[in-house]
mmCIF file of C-alpha atoms in Angstrom:
data_model
loop_
_atom_site.group_PDB
_atom_site.id
_atom_site.type_symbol
_atom_site.label_atom_id
_atom_site.label_comp_id
_atom_site.label_asym_id
_atom_site.label_seq_id
_atom_site.Cartn_x
_atom_site.Cartn_y
_atom_site.Cartn_z
ATOM 1 C CA LEU E 1 41.221 1.166 22.406
ATOM 2 C CA GLU E 2 40.881 -2.141 24.135
ATOM 3 C CA GLY E 3 37.314 -3.322 24.554
ATOM 4 C CA GLU E 4 35.828 -0.900 21.992
ATOM 5 C CA THR E 5 33.631 -2.253 19.227
ATOM 6 C CA PRO E 6 34.948 -1.343 15.792
ATOM 7 C CA SER E 7 32.707 1.098 13.948
ATOM 8 C CA VAL E 8 30.551 -0.301 11.169
ATOM 9 C CA VAL E 9 30.289 1.639 7.937
ATOM 10 C CA GLU E 10 26.616 1.937 7.053
ATOM 11 C CA ASP E 11 25.568 1.660 3.429
ATOM 12 C CA THR E 12 24.012 4.729 1.824
ATOM 13 C CA LYS E 13 20.627 3.691 0.463
ATOM 14 C CA ILE E 14 19.946 4.978 -3.038
ATOM 15 C CA ALA E 15 16.467 4.319 -4.462
ATOM 16 C CA SER E 16 17.121 4.619 -8.230
ATOM 17 C CA LEU E 17 19.685 5.157 -10.971
ATOM 18 C CA GLU E 18 18.478 8.755 -11.242
ATOM 19 C CA ALA E 19 19.358 9.348 -7.569
ATOM 20 C CA LEU E 20 22.686 7.543 -8.011
ATOM 21 C CA ASN E 21 23.591 9.687 -11.030
ATOM 22 C CA ALA E 22 22.820 12.808 -8.978
ATOM 23 C CA LEU E 23 25.911 12.113 -6.849
ATOM 24 C CA THR E 24 28.793 14.465 -7.623
ATOM 25 C CA LYS E 25 31.705 12.687 -5.951
ATOM 26 C CA ASN E 26 32.984 9.165 -5.399
ATOM 27 C CA THR E 27 30.876 7.480 -2.739
ATOM 28 C CA ALA E 28 31.631 4.098 -1.198
ATOM 29 C CA ASN E 29 29.134 1.645 0.260
ATOM 30 C CA ILE E 30 26.016 2.290 -1.796
ATOM 31 C CA ASP E 31 22.940 0.057 -1.433
ATOM 32 C CA LEU E 32 21.233 0.627 -4.800
ATOM 33 C CA THR E 33 17.625 -0.356 -5.446
ATOM 34 C CA LEU E 34 16.683 -1.101 -9.051
ATOM 35 C CA THR E 35 13.145 -1.332 -10.411
ATOM 36 C CA ASN E 36 12.664 -2.835 -13.873
ATOM 37 C CA ALA E 37 16.167 -1.803 -14.920
ATOM 38 C CA LYS E 38 17.080 -2.977 -18.414
ATOM 39 C CA VAL E 39 20.495 -4.260 -19.463
ATOM 40 C CA LEU E 40 21.322 -2.293 -22.613
ATOM 41 C CA TYR E 41 24.666 -3.800 -23.515
ATOM 42 C CA VAL E 42 27.230 -6.104 -21.923
ATOM 43 C CA GLY E 43 30.895 -5.539 -22.818
ATOM 44 C CA SER E 44 33.990 -7.202 -21.385
ATOM 45 C CA ASN E 45 34.224 -4.940 -18.296
ATOM 46 C CA ASP E 46 31.214 -2.680 -18.680
ATOM 47 C CA THR E 47 27.496 -3.394 -18.455
ATOM 48 C CA TYR E 48 25.221 -0.500 -19.344
ATOM 49 C CA ILE E 49 21.887 -0.403 -17.543
ATOM 50 C CA ARG E 50 18.852 1.891 -17.945
ATOM 51 C CA GLU E 51 16.177 2.510 -15.359
ATOM 52 C CA GLY E 52 13.482 5.017 -16.331
ATOM 53 C CA ASN E 53 15.295 8.011 -17.841
ATOM 54 C CA SER E 54 18.716 7.268 -16.291
ATOM 55 C CA ALA E 55 21.508 4.923 -17.248
ATOM 56 C CA ILE E 56 24.855 3.961 -15.754
ATOM 57 C CA ASP E 57 27.882 1.782 -16.409
ATOM 58 C CA PHE E 58 28.107 -1.199 -14.033
ATOM 59 C CA TYR E 59 31.900 -1.537 -14.144
ATOM 60 C CA LYS E 60 33.492 -4.900 -13.267
ATOM 61 C CA THR E 61 30.694 -5.732 -10.818
ATOM 62 C CA GLY E 62 31.095 -9.479 -11.264
ATOM 63 C CA LEU E 63 27.325 -9.812 -11.720
ATOM 64 C CA THR E 64 26.226 -12.283 -14.381
ATOM 65 C CA LEU E 65 24.084 -10.169 -16.687
ATOM 66 C CA LYS E 66 23.108 -10.540 -20.332
ATOM 67 C CA ASN E 67 21.814 -8.094 -22.926
ATOM 68 C CA ASN E 68 18.085 -7.362 -22.392
ATOM 69 C CA ASP E 69 17.901 -8.776 -18.839
ATOM 70 C CA VAL E 70 15.488 -6.988 -16.491
ATOM 71 C CA ILE E 71 16.777 -6.342 -12.958
ATOM 72 C CA ASN E 72 14.780 -5.766 -9.759
ATOM 73 C CA GLY E 73 16.001 -5.632 -6.163
ATOM 74 C CA SER E 74 19.061 -4.202 -4.485
ATOM 75 C CA VAL E 75 22.790 -4.487 -4.944
ATOM 76 C CA LYS E 76 25.721 -3.002 -3.074
ATOM 77 C CA GLY E 77 28.721 -1.299 -4.610
ATOM 78 C CA ASP E 78 30.602 1.978 -4.951
ATOM 79 C CA PHE E 79 29.800 5.044 -7.044
ATOM 80 C CA LYS E 80 32.822 6.334 -8.950
ATOM 81 C CA LEU E 81 33.481 9.066 -11.474
ATOM 82 C CA PHE E 82 36.135 7.741 -13.852
ATOM 83 C CA ASN E 83 37.265 10.585 -16.147
ATOM 84 C CA ASN E 84 33.775 12.081 -15.490
ATOM 85 C CA LEU E 85 31.964 8.867 -16.452
ATOM 86 C CA PRO E 86 29.612 7.748 -13.633
ATOM 87 C CA GLU E 87 30.169 4.096 -12.730
ATOM 88 C CA PHE E 88 28.712 1.659 -10.247
ATOM 89 C CA ALA E 89 31.621 -0.583 -9.276
ATOM 90 C CA LYS E 90 32.137 -3.745 -7.278
ATOM 91 C CA ASN E 91 33.133 -3.644 -3.630
ATOM 92 C CA THR E 92 33.467 -6.403 -1.025
ATOM 93 C CA LYS E 93 29.662 -6.456 -0.512
ATOM 94 C CA THR E 94 28.633 -6.751 -4.179
ATOM 95 C CA GLU E 95 26.470 -9.836 -4.668
ATOM 96 C CA ALA E 96 23.394 -10.760 -6.702
ATOM 97 C CA ASP E 97 21.607 -12.392 -3.741
ATOM 98 C CA LYS E 98 19.030 -9.569 -3.407
ATOM 99 C CA LEU E 99 18.455 -9.177 -7.141
ATOM 100 C CA THR E 100 15.875 -10.781 -9.374
ATOM 101 C CA ILE E 101 17.341 -11.014 -12.860
ATOM 102 C CA THR E 102 14.833 -11.980 -15.544
ATOM 103 C CA ALA E 103 15.951 -12.922 -19.043
ATOM 104 C CA SER E 104 14.149 -11.100 -21.824
ATOM 105 C CA THR E 105 14.230 -11.314 -25.603
ATOM 106 C CA GLU E 106 12.801 -7.803 -25.916
ATOM 107 C CA ALA E 107 15.664 -5.523 -26.869
ATOM 108 C CA ALA E 108 15.964 -2.103 -25.275
ATOM 109 C CA SER E 109 14.800 0.701 -27.531
ATOM 110 C CA PRO E 110 17.491 3.223 -28.379
ATOM 111 C CA ILE E 111 16.708 6.882 -27.735
ATOM 112 C CA ALA E 112 16.560 9.032 -30.876
ATOM 113 C CA ALA E 113 19.329 11.566 -30.296
ATOM 114 C CA THR E 114 21.350 14.263 -32.021
ATOM 115 C CA VAL E 115 24.994 15.235 -31.752
ATOM 116 C CA ALA E 116 23.844 18.417 -29.998
ATOM 117 C CA ASP E 117 21.981 16.304 -27.385
ATOM 118 C CA ILE E 118 25.095 14.276 -26.706
ATOM 119 C CA ASN E 119 27.363 17.321 -26.536
ATOM 120 C CA ALA E 120 24.906 18.725 -23.976
ATOM 121 C CA LYS E 121 25.824 15.652 -21.879
ATOM 122 C CA LYS E 122 22.441 14.004 -22.297
ATOM 123 C CA TYR E 123 22.068 10.225 -22.289
ATOM 124 C CA ILE E 124 25.426 9.325 -20.677
ATOM 125 C CA SER E 125 25.752 5.516 -20.533
ATOM 126 C CA ASP E 126 22.477 5.143 -22.421
ATOM 127 C CA LEU E 127 21.674 3.495 -25.742
ATOM 128 C CA VAL E 128 20.982 6.029 -28.503
ATOM 129 C CA LYS E 129 20.409 6.077 -32.231
ATOM 130 C CA LEU E 130 21.696 8.867 -34.452
ATOM 131 C CA SER E 131 19.959 8.874 -37.836
ATOM 132 C CA ASN E 132 21.213 10.177 -41.180
ATOM 133 C CA VAL E 133 24.442 11.536 -39.724
ATOM 134 C CA TYR E 134 27.619 12.655 -41.449
ATOM 135 C CA VAL E 135 30.813 10.789 -40.564
ATOM 136 C CA ASP E 136 34.326 12.082 -41.162
ATOM 137 C CA THR E 137 37.800 10.809 -40.361
ATOM 138 C CA LEU E 138 40.048 13.512 -38.938
ATOM 139 C CA THR E 139 43.514 13.039 -37.413
ATOM 140 C CA GLN E 140 43.125 9.243 -37.591
ATOM 141 C CA LYS E 141 39.917 9.342 -35.514
ATOM 142 C CA THR E 142 36.357 8.943 -36.714
ATOM 143 C CA TYR E 143 33.796 11.603 -35.810
ATOM 144 C CA ILE E 144 30.081 12.109 -36.223
ATOM 145 C CA VAL E 145 29.609 15.691 -37.393
ATOM 146 C CA GLU E 146 26.509 17.849 -37.076
ATOM 147 C CA GLY E 147 26.938 21.475 -38.139
ATOM 148 C CA SER E 148 29.924 22.839 -36.218
ATOM 149 C CA THR E 149 29.821 20.184 -33.490
ATOM 150 C CA MET E 150 31.124 16.649 -33.462
ATOM 151 C CA ILE E 151 31.604 13.623 -31.256
ATOM 152 C CA GLN E 152 34.083 10.804 -31.567
ATOM 153 C CA LEU E 153 32.944 7.405 -32.756
ATOM 154 C CA TYR E 154 35.143 5.148 -30.601
ATOM 155 C CA ASP E 155 35.191 1.409 -31.325
ATOM 156 C CA LYS E 156 35.433 0.166 -27.727
ATOM 157 C CA PHE E 157 33.360 -2.959 -28.389
ATOM 158 C CA GLY E 158 35.365 -4.087 -31.434
ATOM 159 C CA LEU E 159 32.644 -3.550 -34.042
ATOM 160 C CA LYS E 160 35.440 -3.243 -36.646
ATOM 161 C CA ASN E 161 33.223 -1.862 -39.423
ATOM 162 C CA LEU E 162 33.507 1.823 -38.637
ATOM 163 C CA PRO E 163 33.241 4.060 -41.670
ATOM 164 C CA THR E 164 36.588 4.760 -43.321
ATOM 165 C CA THR E 165 35.358 7.255 -45.898
ATOM 166 C CA VAL E 166 33.408 10.471 -45.556
ATOM 167 C CA LYS E 167 29.735 9.781 -46.002
ATOM 168 C CA THR E 168 26.360 11.115 -45.016
ATOM 169 C CA ASN E 169 23.234 9.193 -44.118
ATOM 170 C CA TYR E 170 24.708 6.767 -41.600
ATOM 171 C CA ASP E 171 22.478 5.383 -38.866
ATOM 172 C CA ILE E 172 24.529 4.708 -35.747
ATOM 173 C CA THR E 173 23.310 2.964 -32.609
ATOM 174 C CA GLY E 174 25.568 2.918 -29.579
ATOM 175 C CA ILE E 175 26.303 3.809 -25.988
ATOM 176 C CA VAL E 176 26.982 7.456 -25.095
ATOM 177 C CA THR E 177 30.022 7.996 -22.923
ATOM 178 C CA ILE E 178 32.269 10.766 -21.716
ATOM 179 C CA TYR E 179 36.044 10.814 -21.425
ATOM 180 C CA LYS E 180 37.110 13.772 -19.263
ATOM 181 C CA THR E 181 35.258 16.507 -21.209
ATOM 182 C CA ASP E 182 34.903 14.789 -24.607
ATOM 183 C CA MET E 183 31.639 13.105 -25.522
ATOM 184 C CA GLU E 184 31.879 9.826 -27.455
ATOM 185 C CA ILE E 185 29.731 7.054 -28.831
ATOM 186 C CA TYR E 186 30.691 3.406 -28.550
ATOM 187 C CA PRO E 187 28.913 1.986 -31.605
ATOM 188 C CA ILE E 188 26.957 -1.239 -31.483
ATOM 189 C CA SER E 189 25.753 -0.980 -35.076
ATOM 190 C CA VAL E 190 26.498 1.233 -38.071
ATOM 191 C CA SER E 191 24.473 1.125 -41.271
#
């Protein structure tokens, strides 16, 4: 109507990654506060960040972040579930102007995990290390196998040295992710 002021969409203030990850549906206009959040890994479109015991994928945010950076302050964006993977994504208000980004040479410590932990949907978007695991190639895909459970080892970051033969005693460090209902690891290192 003529003369009416257009409504302004208020941002939903979220005080931590734990609170953000508690959301169960796509939510636009989030004002996220981060306290000593650590950049775990920067890929081409995805930046994985841990704060306390929670982690999330910052997807195509346009923020200039490097591995091991420490982030404090607030940033605006949208919360999205992409094939069940929680993401914090860029919107028209996403800027780094209220963030303090501090470079660090101290690498994030991976969480010691098991295949059972990951299949229980623990550590999504977080950096984990699986020790002395069995790897098998089935139907042209590589899996980490533990007892009767397994998770796919998916080379999203182009590591290119995934195991090609069945072997035990691999140590694998990577980012835990979910695709629909399937748990996966994006490896960063395999030894």
